[in-house]
mmCIF file of C-alpha atoms in Angstrom:
data_model
loop_
_atom_site.group_PDB
_atom_site.id
_atom_site.type_symbol
_atom_site.label_atom_id
_atom_site.label_comp_id
_atom_site.label_asym_id
_atom_site.label_seq_id
_atom_site.Cartn_x
_atom_site.Cartn_y
_atom_site.Cartn_z
ATOM 1 C CA MET S 1 118.887 84.174 116.373
ATOM 2 C CA TYR S 2 119.332 87.768 116.020
ATOM 3 C CA LYS S 3 117.178 90.355 117.755
ATOM 4 C CA LEU S 4 113.549 91.164 116.417
ATOM 5 C CA LYS S 5 113.387 95.072 115.907
ATOM 6 C CA HIS S 6 110.234 97.156 115.496
ATOM 7 C CA SER S 7 109.568 100.099 113.316
ATOM 8 C CA LYS S 8 110.617 103.259 115.225
ATOM 9 C CA SER S 9 109.064 105.533 112.564
ATOM 10 C CA ILE S 10 105.744 103.911 112.981
ATOM 11 C CA SER S 11 105.945 104.105 117.117
ATOM 12 C CA LYS S 12 106.674 107.799 116.663
ATOM 13 C CA ARG S 13 103.730 108.484 114.194
ATOM 14 C CA PHE S 14 101.048 106.404 116.246
ATOM 15 C CA LYS S 15 99.860 106.051 119.645
ATOM 16 C CA VAL S 16 97.811 103.313 121.102
ATOM 17 C CA THR S 17 95.105 103.999 123.436
ATOM 18 C CA VAL S 18 94.030 101.876 126.446
ATOM 19 C CA THR S 19 91.067 100.400 124.771
ATOM 20 C CA GLY S 20 93.354 99.530 121.601
ATOM 21 C CA LYS S 21 92.402 102.047 119.272
ATOM 22 C CA ILE S 22 95.199 104.019 117.351
ATOM 23 C CA LEU S 23 95.662 107.790 117.293
ATOM 24 C CA ARG S 24 97.115 109.569 114.481
ATOM 25 C CA ARG S 25 97.717 113.004 113.612
ATOM 26 C CA LYS S 26 96.372 114.380 110.225
ATOM 27 C CA ALA S 27 98.560 115.049 107.072
ATOM 28 C CA SER S 28 98.765 118.356 105.214
ATOM 29 C CA ARG S 29 100.026 120.445 108.352
ATOM 30 C CA SER S 30 103.888 120.716 107.711
ATOM 31 C CA HIS S 31 104.088 123.246 104.896
ATOM 32 C CA LEU S 32 102.423 125.259 102.517
ATOM 33 C CA LEU S 33 100.153 126.792 105.140
ATOM 34 C CA GLN S 34 99.517 130.215 103.566
ATOM 35 C CA LYS S 35 97.335 129.219 100.960
ATOM 36 C CA LYS S 36 95.241 127.119 103.696
ATOM 37 C CA SER S 37 92.452 128.749 105.575
ATOM 38 C CA THR S 38 92.591 129.390 109.094
ATOM 39 C CA LYS S 39 89.516 126.911 109.498
ATOM 40 C CA ARG S 40 90.991 124.184 107.395
ATOM 41 C CA LYS S 41 94.292 124.922 109.676
ATOM 42 C CA ARG S 42 92.408 124.509 113.055
ATOM 43 C CA ARG S 43 90.753 121.249 111.890
ATOM 44 C CA LEU S 44 93.990 119.565 110.990
ATOM 45 C CA ARG S 45 95.144 120.382 114.518
ATOM 46 C CA HIS S 46 93.366 117.657 115.915
ATOM 47 C CA ILE S 47 94.253 113.962 116.616
ATOM 48 C CA SER S 48 91.888 111.327 115.215
ATOM 49 C CA LEU S 49 91.645 107.698 115.304
ATOM 50 C CA VAL S 50 92.914 105.370 112.732
ATOM 51 C CA ASN S 51 89.925 103.758 110.804
ATOM 52 C CA VAL S 52 89.282 100.077 111.647
ATOM 53 C CA ASN S 53 89.336 99.003 108.200
ATOM 54 C CA ASP S 54 92.795 100.247 107.872
ATOM 55 C CA ILE S 55 94.156 98.083 110.790
ATOM 56 C CA LYS S 56 95.704 95.013 109.694
ATOM 57 C CA PHE S 57 94.855 92.496 112.187
ATOM 58 C CA TYR S 58 96.795 89.171 112.604
#
């Protein structure tokens, strides 16, 4: 049987905390930043949690 692999892109985008919660970075922060306000860009800096309803449990 072949070696099972896990998604490297997912492991780079998300981090799991000790309690099992999943951290993510916010979208819309990579380009077109001139038209966005400073307040909006500052809010996008912070790391947030993935919603419980979006996590797929097995």
